[in-house]
Short mmCIF file of C-alpha atoms in Angstrom, two decimals:
data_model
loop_
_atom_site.label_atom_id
_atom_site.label_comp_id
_atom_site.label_asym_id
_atom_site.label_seq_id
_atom_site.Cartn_x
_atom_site.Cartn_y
_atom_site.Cartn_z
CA UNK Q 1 -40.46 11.79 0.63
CA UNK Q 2 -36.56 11.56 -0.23
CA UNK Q 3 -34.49 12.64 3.17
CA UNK Q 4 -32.10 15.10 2.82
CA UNK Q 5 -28.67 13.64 1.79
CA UNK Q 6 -25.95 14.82 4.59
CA UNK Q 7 -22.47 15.73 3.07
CA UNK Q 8 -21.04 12.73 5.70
CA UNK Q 9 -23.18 9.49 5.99
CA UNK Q 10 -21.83 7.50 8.97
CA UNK Q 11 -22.75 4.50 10.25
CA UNK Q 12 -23.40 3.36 13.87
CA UNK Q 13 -20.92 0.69 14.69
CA UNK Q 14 -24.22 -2.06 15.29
CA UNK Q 15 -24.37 -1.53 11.56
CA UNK Q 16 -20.55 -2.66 10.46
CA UNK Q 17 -20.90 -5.91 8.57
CA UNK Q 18 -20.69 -8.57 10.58
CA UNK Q 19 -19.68 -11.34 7.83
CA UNK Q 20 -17.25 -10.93 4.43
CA UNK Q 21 -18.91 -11.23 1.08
CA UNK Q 22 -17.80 -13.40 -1.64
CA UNK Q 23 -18.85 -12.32 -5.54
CA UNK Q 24 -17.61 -15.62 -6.47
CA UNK Q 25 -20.55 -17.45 -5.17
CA UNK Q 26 -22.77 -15.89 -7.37
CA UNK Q 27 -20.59 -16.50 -10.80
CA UNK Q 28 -22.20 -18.29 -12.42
CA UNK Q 29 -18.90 -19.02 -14.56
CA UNK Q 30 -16.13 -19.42 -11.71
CA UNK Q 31 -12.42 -17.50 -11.74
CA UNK Q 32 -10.29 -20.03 -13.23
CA UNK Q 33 -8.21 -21.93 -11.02
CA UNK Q 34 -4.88 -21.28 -9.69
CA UNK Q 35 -2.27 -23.95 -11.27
CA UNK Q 36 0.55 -25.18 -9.90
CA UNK Q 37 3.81 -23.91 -12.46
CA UNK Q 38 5.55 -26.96 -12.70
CA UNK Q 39 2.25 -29.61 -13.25
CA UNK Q 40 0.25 -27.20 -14.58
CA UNK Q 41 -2.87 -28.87 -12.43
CA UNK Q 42 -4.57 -27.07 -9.97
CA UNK Q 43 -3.00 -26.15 -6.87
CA UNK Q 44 -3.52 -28.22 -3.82
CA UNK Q 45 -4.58 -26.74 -0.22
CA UNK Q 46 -1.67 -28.45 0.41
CA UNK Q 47 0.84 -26.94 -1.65
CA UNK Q 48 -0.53 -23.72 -1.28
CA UNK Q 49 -0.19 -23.87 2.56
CA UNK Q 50 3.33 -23.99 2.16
CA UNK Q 51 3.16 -20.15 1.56
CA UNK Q 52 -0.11 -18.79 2.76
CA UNK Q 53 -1.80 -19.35 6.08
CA UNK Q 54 -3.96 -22.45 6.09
CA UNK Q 55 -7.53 -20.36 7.21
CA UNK Q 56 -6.28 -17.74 4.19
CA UNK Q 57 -5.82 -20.85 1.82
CA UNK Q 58 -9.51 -21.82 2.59
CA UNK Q 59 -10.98 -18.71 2.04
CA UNK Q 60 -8.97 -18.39 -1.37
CA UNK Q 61 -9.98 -21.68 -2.68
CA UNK Q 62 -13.93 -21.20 -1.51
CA UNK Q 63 -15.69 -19.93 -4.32
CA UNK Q 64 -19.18 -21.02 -3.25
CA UNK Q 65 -19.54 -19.81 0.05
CA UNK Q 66 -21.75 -16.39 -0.52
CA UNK Q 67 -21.04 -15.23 3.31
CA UNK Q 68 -17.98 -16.08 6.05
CA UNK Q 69 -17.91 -14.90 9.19
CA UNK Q 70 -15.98 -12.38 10.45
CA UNK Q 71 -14.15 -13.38 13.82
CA UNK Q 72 -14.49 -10.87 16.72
CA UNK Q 73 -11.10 -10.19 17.03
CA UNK Q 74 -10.88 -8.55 13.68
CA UNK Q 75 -14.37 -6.59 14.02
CA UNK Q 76 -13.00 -5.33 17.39
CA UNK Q 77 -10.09 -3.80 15.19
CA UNK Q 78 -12.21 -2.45 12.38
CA UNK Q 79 -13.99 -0.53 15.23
CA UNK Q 80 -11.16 1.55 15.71
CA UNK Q 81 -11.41 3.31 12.11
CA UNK Q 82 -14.99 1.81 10.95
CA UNK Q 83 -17.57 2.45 9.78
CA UNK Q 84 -16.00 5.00 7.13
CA UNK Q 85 -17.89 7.64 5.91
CA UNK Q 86 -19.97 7.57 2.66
CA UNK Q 87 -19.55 11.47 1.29
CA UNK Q 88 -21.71 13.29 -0.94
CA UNK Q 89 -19.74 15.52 -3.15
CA UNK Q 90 -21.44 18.96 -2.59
CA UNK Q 91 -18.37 21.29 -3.03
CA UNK Q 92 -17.41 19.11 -6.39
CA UNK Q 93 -20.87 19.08 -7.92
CA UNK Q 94 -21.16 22.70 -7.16
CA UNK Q 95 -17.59 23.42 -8.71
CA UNK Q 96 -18.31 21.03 -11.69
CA UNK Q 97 -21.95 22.81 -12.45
CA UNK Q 98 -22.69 19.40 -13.21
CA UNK Q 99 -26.76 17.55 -12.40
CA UNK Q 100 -24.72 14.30 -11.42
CA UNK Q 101 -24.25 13.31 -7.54
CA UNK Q 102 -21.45 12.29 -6.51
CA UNK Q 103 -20.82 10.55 -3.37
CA UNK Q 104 -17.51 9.17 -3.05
CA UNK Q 105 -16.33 6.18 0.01
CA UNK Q 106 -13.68 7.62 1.81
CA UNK Q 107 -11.47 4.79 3.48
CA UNK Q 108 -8.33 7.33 4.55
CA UNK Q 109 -9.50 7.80 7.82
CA UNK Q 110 -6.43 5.46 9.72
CA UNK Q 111 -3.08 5.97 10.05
CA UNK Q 112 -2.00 3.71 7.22
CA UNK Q 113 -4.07 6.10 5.07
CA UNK Q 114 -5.95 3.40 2.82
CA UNK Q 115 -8.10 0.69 2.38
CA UNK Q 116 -5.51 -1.60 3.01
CA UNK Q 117 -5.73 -2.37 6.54
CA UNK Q 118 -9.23 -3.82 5.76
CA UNK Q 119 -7.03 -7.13 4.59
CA UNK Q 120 -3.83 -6.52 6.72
CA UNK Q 121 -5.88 -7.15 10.01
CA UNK Q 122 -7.60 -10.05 8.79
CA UNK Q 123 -4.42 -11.80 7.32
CA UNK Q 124 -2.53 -11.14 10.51
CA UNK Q 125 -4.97 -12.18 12.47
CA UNK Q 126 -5.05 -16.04 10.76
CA UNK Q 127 -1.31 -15.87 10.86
CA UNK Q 128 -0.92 -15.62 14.93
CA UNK Q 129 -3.98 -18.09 15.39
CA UNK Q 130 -2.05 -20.39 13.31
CA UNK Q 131 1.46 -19.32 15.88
CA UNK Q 132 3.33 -18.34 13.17
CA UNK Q 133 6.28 -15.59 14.18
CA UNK Q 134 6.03 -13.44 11.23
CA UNK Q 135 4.98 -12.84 8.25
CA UNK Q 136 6.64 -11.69 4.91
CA UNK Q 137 4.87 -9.26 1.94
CA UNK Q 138 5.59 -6.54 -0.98
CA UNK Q 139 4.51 -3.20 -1.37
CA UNK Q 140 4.31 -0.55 -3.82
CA UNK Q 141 3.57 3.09 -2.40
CA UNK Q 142 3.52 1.60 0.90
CA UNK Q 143 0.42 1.78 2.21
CA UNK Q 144 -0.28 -2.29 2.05
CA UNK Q 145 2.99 -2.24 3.82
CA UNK Q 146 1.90 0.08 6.35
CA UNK Q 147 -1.19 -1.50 7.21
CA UNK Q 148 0.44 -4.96 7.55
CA UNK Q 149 3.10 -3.18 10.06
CA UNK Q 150 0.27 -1.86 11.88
CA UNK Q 151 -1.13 -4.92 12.46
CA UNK Q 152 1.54 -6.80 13.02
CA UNK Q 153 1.99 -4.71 15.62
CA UNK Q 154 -1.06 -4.77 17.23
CA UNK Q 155 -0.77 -8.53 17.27
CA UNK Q 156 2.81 -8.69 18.10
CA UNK Q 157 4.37 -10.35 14.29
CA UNK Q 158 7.16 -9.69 13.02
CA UNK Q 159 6.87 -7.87 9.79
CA UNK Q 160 9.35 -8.15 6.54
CA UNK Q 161 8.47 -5.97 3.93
CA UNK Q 162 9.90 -5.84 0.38
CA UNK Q 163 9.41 -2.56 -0.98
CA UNK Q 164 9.37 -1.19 -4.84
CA UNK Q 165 12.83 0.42 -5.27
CA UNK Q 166 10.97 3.57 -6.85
CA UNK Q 167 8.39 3.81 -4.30
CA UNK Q 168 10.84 3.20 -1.22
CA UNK Q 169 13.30 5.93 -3.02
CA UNK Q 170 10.16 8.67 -3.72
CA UNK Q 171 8.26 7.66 -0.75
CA UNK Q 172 10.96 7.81 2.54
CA UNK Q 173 8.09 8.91 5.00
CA UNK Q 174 5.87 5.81 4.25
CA UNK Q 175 8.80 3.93 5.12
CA UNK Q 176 9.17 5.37 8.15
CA UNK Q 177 6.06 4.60 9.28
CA UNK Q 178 6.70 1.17 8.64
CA UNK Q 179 9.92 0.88 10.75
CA UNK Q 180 7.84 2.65 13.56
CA UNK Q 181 5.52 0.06 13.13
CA UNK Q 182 8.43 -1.97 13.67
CA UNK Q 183 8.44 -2.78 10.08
CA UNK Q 184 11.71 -4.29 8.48
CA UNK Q 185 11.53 -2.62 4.91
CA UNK Q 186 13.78 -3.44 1.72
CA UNK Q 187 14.20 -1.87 -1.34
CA UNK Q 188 13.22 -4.57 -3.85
CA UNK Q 189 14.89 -6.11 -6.00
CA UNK Q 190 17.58 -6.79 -3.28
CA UNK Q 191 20.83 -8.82 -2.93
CA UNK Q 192 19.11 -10.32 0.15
CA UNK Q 193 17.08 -13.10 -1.95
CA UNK Q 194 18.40 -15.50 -4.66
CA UNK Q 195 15.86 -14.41 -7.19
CA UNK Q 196 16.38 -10.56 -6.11
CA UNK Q 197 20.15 -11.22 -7.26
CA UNK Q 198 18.90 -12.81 -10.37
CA UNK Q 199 16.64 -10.16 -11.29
CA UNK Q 200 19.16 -7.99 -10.91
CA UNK Q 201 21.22 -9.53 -12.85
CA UNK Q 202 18.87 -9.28 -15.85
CA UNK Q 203 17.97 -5.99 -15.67
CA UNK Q 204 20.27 -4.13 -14.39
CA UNK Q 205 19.69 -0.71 -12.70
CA UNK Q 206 15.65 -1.70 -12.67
CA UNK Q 207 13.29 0.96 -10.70
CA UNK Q 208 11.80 -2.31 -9.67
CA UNK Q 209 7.81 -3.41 -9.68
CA UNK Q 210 5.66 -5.20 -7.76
CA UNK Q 211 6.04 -8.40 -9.66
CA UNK Q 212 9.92 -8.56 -8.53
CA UNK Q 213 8.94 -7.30 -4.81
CA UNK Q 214 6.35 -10.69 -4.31
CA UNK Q 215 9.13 -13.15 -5.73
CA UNK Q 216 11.64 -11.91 -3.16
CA UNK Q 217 8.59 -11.96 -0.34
CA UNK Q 218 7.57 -15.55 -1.29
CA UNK Q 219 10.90 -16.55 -1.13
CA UNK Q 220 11.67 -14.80 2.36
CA UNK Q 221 8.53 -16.68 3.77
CA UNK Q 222 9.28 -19.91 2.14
CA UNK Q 223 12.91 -20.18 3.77
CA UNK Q 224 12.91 -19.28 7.26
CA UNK Q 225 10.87 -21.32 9.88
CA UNK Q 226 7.68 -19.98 11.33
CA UNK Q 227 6.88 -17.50 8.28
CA UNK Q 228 4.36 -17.55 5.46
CA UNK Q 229 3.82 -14.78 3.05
CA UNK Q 230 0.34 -12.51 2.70
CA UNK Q 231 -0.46 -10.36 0.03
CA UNK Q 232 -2.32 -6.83 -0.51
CA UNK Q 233 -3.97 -7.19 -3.52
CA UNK Q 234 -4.91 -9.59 -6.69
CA UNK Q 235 -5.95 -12.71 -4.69
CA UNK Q 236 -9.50 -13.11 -3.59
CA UNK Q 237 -9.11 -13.82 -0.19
CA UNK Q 238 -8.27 -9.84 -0.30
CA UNK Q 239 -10.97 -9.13 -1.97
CA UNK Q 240 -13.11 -10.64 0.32
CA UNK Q 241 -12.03 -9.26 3.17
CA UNK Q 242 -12.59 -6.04 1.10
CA UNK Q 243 -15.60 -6.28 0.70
CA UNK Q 244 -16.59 -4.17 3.78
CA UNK Q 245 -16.46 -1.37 2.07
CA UNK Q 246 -18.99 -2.16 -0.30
CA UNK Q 247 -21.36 -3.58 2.00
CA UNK Q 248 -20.81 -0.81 4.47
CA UNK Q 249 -21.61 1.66 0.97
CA UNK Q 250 -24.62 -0.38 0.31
CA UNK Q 251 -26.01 0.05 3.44
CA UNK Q 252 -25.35 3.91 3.78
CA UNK Q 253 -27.12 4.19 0.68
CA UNK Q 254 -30.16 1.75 0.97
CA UNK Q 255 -30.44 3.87 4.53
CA UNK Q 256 -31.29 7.12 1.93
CA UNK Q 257 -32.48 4.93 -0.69
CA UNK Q 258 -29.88 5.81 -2.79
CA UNK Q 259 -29.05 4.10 -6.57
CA UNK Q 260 -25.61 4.27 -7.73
CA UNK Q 261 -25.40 4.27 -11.79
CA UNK Q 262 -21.74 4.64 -12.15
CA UNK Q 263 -19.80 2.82 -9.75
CA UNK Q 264 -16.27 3.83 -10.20
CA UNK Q 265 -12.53 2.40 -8.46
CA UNK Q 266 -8.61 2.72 -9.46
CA UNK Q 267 -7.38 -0.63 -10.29
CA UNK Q 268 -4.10 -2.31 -10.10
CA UNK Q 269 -4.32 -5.31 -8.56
CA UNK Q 270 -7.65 -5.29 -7.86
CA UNK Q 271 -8.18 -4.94 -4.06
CA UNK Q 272 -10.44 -1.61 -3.46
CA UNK Q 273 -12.36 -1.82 -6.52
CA UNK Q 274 -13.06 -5.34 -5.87
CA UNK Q 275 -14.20 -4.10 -2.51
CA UNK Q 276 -16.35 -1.39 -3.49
CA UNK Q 277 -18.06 -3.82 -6.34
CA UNK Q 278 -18.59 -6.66 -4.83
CA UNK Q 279 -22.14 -6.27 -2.85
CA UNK Q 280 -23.72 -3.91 -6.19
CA UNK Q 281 -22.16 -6.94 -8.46
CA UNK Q 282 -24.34 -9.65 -6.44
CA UNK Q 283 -27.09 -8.18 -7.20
CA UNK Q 284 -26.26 -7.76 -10.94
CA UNK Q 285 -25.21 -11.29 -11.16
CA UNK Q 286 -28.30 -12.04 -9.50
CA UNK Q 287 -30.60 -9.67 -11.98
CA UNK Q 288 -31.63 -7.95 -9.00
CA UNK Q 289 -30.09 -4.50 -9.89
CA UNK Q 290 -27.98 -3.38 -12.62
CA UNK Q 291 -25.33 -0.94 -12.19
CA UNK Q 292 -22.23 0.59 -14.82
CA UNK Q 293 -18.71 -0.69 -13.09
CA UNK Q 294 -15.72 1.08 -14.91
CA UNK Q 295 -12.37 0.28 -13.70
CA UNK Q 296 -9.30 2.99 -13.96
CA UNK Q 297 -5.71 1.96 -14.37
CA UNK Q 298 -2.80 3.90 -15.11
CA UNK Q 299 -1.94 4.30 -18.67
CA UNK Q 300 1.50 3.18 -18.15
CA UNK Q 301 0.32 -0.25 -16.74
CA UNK Q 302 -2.71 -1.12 -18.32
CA UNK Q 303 -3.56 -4.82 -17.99
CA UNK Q 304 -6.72 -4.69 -18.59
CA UNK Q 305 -7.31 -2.49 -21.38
CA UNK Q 306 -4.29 -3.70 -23.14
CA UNK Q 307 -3.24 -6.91 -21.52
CA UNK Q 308 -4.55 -10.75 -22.41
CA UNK Q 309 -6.34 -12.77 -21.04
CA UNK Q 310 -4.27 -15.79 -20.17
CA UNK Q 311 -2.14 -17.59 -17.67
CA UNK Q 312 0.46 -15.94 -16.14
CA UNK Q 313 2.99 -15.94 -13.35
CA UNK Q 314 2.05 -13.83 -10.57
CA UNK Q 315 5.24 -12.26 -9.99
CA UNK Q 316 8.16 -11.75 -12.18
CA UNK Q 317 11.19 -14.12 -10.43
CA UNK Q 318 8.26 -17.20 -11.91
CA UNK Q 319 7.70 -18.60 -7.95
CA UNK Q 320 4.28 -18.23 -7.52
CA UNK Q 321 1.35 -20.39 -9.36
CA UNK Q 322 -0.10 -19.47 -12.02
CA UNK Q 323 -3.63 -17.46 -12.17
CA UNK Q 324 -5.59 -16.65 -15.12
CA UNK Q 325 -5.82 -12.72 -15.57
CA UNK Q 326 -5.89 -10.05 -17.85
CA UNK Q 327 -1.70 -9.37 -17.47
CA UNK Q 328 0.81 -7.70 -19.50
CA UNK Q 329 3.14 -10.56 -18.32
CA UNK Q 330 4.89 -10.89 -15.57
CA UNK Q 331 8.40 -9.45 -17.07
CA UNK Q 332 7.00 -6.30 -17.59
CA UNK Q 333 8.41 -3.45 -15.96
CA UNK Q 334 6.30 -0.66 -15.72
CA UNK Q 335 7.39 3.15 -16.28
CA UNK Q 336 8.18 4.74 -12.66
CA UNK Q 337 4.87 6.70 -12.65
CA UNK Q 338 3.72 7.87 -9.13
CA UNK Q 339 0.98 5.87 -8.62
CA UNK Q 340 3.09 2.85 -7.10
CA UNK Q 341 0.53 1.20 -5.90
CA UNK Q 342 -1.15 0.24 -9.45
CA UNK Q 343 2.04 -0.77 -10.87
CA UNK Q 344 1.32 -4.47 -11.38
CA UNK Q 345 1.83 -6.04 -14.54
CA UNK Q 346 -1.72 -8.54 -13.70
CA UNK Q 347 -5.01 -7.43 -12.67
CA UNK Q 348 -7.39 -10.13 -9.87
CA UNK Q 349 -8.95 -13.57 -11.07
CA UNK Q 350 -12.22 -12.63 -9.90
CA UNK Q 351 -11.84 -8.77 -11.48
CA UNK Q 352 -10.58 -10.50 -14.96
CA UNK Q 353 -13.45 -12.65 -15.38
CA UNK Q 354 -16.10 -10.05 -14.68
CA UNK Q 355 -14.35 -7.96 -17.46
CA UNK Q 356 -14.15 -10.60 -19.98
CA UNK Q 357 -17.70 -11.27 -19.50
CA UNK Q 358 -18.39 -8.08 -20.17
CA UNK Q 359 -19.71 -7.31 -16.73
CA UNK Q 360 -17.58 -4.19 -16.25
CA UNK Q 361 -15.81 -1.25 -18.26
CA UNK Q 362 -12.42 -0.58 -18.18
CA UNK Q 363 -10.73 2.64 -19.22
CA UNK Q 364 -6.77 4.15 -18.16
CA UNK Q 365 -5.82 7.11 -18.06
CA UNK Q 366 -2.26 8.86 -18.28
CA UNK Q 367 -0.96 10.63 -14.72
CA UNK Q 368 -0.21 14.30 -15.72
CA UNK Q 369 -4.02 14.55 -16.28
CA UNK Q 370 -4.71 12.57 -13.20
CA UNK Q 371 -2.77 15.00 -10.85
CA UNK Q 372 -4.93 17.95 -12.30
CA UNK Q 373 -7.79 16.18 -11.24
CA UNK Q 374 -6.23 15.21 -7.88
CA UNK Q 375 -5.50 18.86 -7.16
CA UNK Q 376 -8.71 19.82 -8.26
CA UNK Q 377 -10.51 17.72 -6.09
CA UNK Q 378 -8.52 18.60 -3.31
CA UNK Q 379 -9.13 22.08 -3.76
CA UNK Q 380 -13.11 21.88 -3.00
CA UNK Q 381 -13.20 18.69 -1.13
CA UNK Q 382 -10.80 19.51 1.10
CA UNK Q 383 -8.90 15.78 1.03
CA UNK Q 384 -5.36 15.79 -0.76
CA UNK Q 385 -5.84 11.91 -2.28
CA UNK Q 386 -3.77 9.51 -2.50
CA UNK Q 387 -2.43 9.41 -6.76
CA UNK Q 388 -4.14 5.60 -6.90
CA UNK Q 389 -7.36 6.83 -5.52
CA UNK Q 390 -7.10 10.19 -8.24
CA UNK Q 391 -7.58 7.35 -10.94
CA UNK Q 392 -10.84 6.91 -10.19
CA UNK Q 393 -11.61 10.92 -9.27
CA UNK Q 394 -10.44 11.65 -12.69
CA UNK Q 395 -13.31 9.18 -13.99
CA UNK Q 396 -15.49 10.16 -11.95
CA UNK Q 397 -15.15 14.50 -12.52
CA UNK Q 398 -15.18 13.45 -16.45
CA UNK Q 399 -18.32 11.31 -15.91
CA UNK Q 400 -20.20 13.86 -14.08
CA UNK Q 401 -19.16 16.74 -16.86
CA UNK Q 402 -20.89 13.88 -19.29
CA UNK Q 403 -23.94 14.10 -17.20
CA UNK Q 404 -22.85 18.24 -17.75
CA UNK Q 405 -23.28 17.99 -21.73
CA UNK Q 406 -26.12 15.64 -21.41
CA UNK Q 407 -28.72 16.88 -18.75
CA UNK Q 408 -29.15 13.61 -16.82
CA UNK Q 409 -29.06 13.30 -13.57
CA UNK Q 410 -27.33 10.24 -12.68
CA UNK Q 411 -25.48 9.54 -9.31
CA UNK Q 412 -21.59 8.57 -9.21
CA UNK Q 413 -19.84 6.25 -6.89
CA UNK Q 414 -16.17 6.38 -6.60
CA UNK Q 415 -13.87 4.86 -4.06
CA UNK Q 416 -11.59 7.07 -2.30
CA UNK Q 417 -9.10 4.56 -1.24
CA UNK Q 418 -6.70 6.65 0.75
CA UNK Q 419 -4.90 9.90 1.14
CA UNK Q 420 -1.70 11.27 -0.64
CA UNK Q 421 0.09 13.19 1.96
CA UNK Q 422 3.24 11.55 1.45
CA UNK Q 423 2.76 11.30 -2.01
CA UNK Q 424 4.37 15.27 -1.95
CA UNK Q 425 7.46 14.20 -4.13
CA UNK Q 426 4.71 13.41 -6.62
CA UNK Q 427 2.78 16.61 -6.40
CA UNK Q 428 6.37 18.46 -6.23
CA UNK Q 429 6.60 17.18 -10.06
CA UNK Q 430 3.48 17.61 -11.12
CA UNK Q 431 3.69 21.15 -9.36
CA UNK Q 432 6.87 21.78 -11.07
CA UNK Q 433 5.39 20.81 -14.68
CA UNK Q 434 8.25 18.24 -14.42
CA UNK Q 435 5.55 15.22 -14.63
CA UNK Q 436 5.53 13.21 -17.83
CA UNK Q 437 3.32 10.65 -19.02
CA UNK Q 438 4.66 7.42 -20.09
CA UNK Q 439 2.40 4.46 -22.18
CA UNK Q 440 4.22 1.85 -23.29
CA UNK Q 441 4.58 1.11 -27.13
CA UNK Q 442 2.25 -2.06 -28.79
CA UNK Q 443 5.97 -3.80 -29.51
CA UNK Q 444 7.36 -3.51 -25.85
CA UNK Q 445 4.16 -5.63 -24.86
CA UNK Q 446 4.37 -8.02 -27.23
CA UNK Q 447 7.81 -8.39 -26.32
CA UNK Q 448 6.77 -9.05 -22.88
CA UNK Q 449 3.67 -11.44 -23.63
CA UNK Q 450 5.87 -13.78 -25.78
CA UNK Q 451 7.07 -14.84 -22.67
CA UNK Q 452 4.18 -16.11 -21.22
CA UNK Q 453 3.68 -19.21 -20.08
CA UNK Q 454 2.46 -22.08 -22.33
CA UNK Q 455 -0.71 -23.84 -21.02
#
């Protein structure tokens, strides 16, 4: 007999995951590698080490390792928020009339308010074994850069944070936390860094993007002693580290014998849905299981449904190497839309490959319509989410009013990647019908793309 589903499905802390998973060891055609901008050969350990940490730099260049360790320091952290729930969707299927389940991961539950400090931790952690003073980093809507001040904290780093001129302007109590954290936070681009000035320079007046926030980080790290430079999102080192929230998923639902068909995440850079996929991917790679994977990005930045697939820079100022991913090239400047945190001209290495292999769906949607969806969701569920995470609710509501039309009862997996209370300068305009949706035109991307690099 099935066991009743609970609306919460929590986890005893015995049953955390006690290593990372890496997808990558079970491709059986590898991420291409990173290349170094001015040889154009792979990058060295070596040369990478210059800007990451040098345990960080393993784990980004292992792609056959299927399981690393998680030290005990970091699992003694992750106690303090994890295991996060695994929620079935009761009030929402009821609302929706709709024979799907949904069950959606909900990883708000810390004070950062997203997934994020899943990574943070675990970056911080490498930096002060290595004795490092500080580290340096971007964000978007802040909540990357909250979790890194949070554990920076904790572990007693200094923290440098460049922050999206948009997102630091809309967002002022995300900074906050930040400086409480003991955060310092810049608006980026900035005067403060060579290639800030030189960004400015070219565009004048620019809201900013994540591209031109990593330049100025990589560049903070690279010139002052005793700092290297960690990152959110896109590399997959974070998505490893992510992946406790799809093996913590997995087990909630093998514990109920549960089968997700539709497995759902926002994507920008890559990090949650990367997270949430990785464990249900093994086993497709594996023909163990097979599962639908359909990845969400904003309409105004859509890299993978209208991006190439090539080399690119990973950030706009042209510092970093180069990775192969679906990108929109790394001079694009995305429309100021409120989900800050998916404004990222690139999407992952490991996420790009999947998708061009046809291993996953991709689909974006355009914010006005992904606000209605937020507020509707928050309305029966009882969670105001963060305008990332509504990406993927949006997908997920339209999905199950599929299953609606249809009859079938099939069950929906969405990541809820964090909350949107202070997002309210975003729900003020949408509340205000003074929201408008942006998608760029076929001729502003192929402006950008001609720029990309030659390889």
């Amino acid at each position: 007999m099935s066991k009743e589903i609970p609306y919460k499905i929590y986890l005893e802390e015995s049953e955390m995951p006690k290593q990372w998973y890496n997808v990558r060891a079970d491709m059986k055609k590898k991420p291409a590698p990173l290349l170094n901008p001015a040889t154009k050969q792979p990058v060295t350990a070596e040369e990478l080490e210059a800007v990451f940490c040098k345990e960080l730099v393993k784990q980004e260049l292992d792609d056959t390792t299927a399981y690393i360790d998680i030290p005990q320091e970091i699992l003694n952290f992750y106690r303090m928020y994890r295991p996060s729930p695994l929620v079935r969707a009761y009030c929402l299927e009821k609302k929706l009339g709709t024979p799907a389940k949904i069950y959606y991961k909900f990883e708000g539950n810390n004070t950062s308010g997203s997934h994020k400090l899943n990574s943070a931790i675990a970056q911080a952690y490498y930096a002060k074994q290595q004795g490092l003073k500080g580290v340096t980093t971007e964000t978007g809507a802040g909540q990357w850069g909250t979790a890194l001040s949070m554990a920076c904290a904790y572990l007693g780093l200094d923290c440098q944070v460049f922050m999206v001129k948009v997102s630091y302007e809309q967002k002022p109590f995300r900074r906050e936390v930040m400086r409480t954290y003991g955060a310092n936070v810049t608006p980026s681009p900035s005067t403060k860094t060579a290639v800030g000035r030189k960004i400015l320079e070219e565009f004048p007046g620019t809201n900013g993007s994540l591209g031109c926030a990593i330049s100025e980080a990589v560049e903070a790290a690279t010139t002052q002693e005793g700092y290297r430079y960690v990152l959110g999102s896109v590399l997959s080192q974070v998505l490893l580290h992510q992946s406790v929230i799809g093996l913590e998923t997995k087990t909630a639902m093998d514990k109920y014998g549960i089968h997700p068909d539709i497995i759902i995440g926002c994507a920008g850079g890559g990090s949650n849905l990367g997270g949430l996929i990785s464990p249900f991917m093994g086993e497709k790679l594996r023909g163990e299981a097979d599962y639908r994977f359909i990845a969400v990005e904003p309409a105004s930045c859509p890299s993978l449904t209208r991006g190439v697939y090539a080399y690119d820079f990973c950030d706009t100022g042209k510092v970093c190497p180069l990775q192969k991913m679906y990108t929109l090239g790394s001079g694009f400047m995305p429309a100021p839309n409120h989900a800050g945190g998916l404004r990222y001209h690139g999407m992952s290495a490991i996420l790009s490959e999947l998708y061009d292999q046809g291993l996953m769906e991709a689909t974006s949607v355009e914010q006005t319509a992904v606000f209605a969806a937020a507020e509707q969701f928050a309305r029966v569920e009882g969670i105001l989410p963060a305008p990332e995470s509504s990406h993927a609710i949006k997908v997920a509501i339209d999905e199950a009013l599929r299953c609606k039309e249809t009859g079938e009862e099939k069950t929906i997996l969405f990541g809820l990647t964090g909350t949107g209370y202070f997002d309210m300068y975003a729900y003020e305009k949408f509340n205000d019908g003074k929201m408008s949706d942006y998608i760029p035109t076929d001729a502003e991307l192929q402006k950008s793309l001609e720029n990309l690099p030659k390889i």
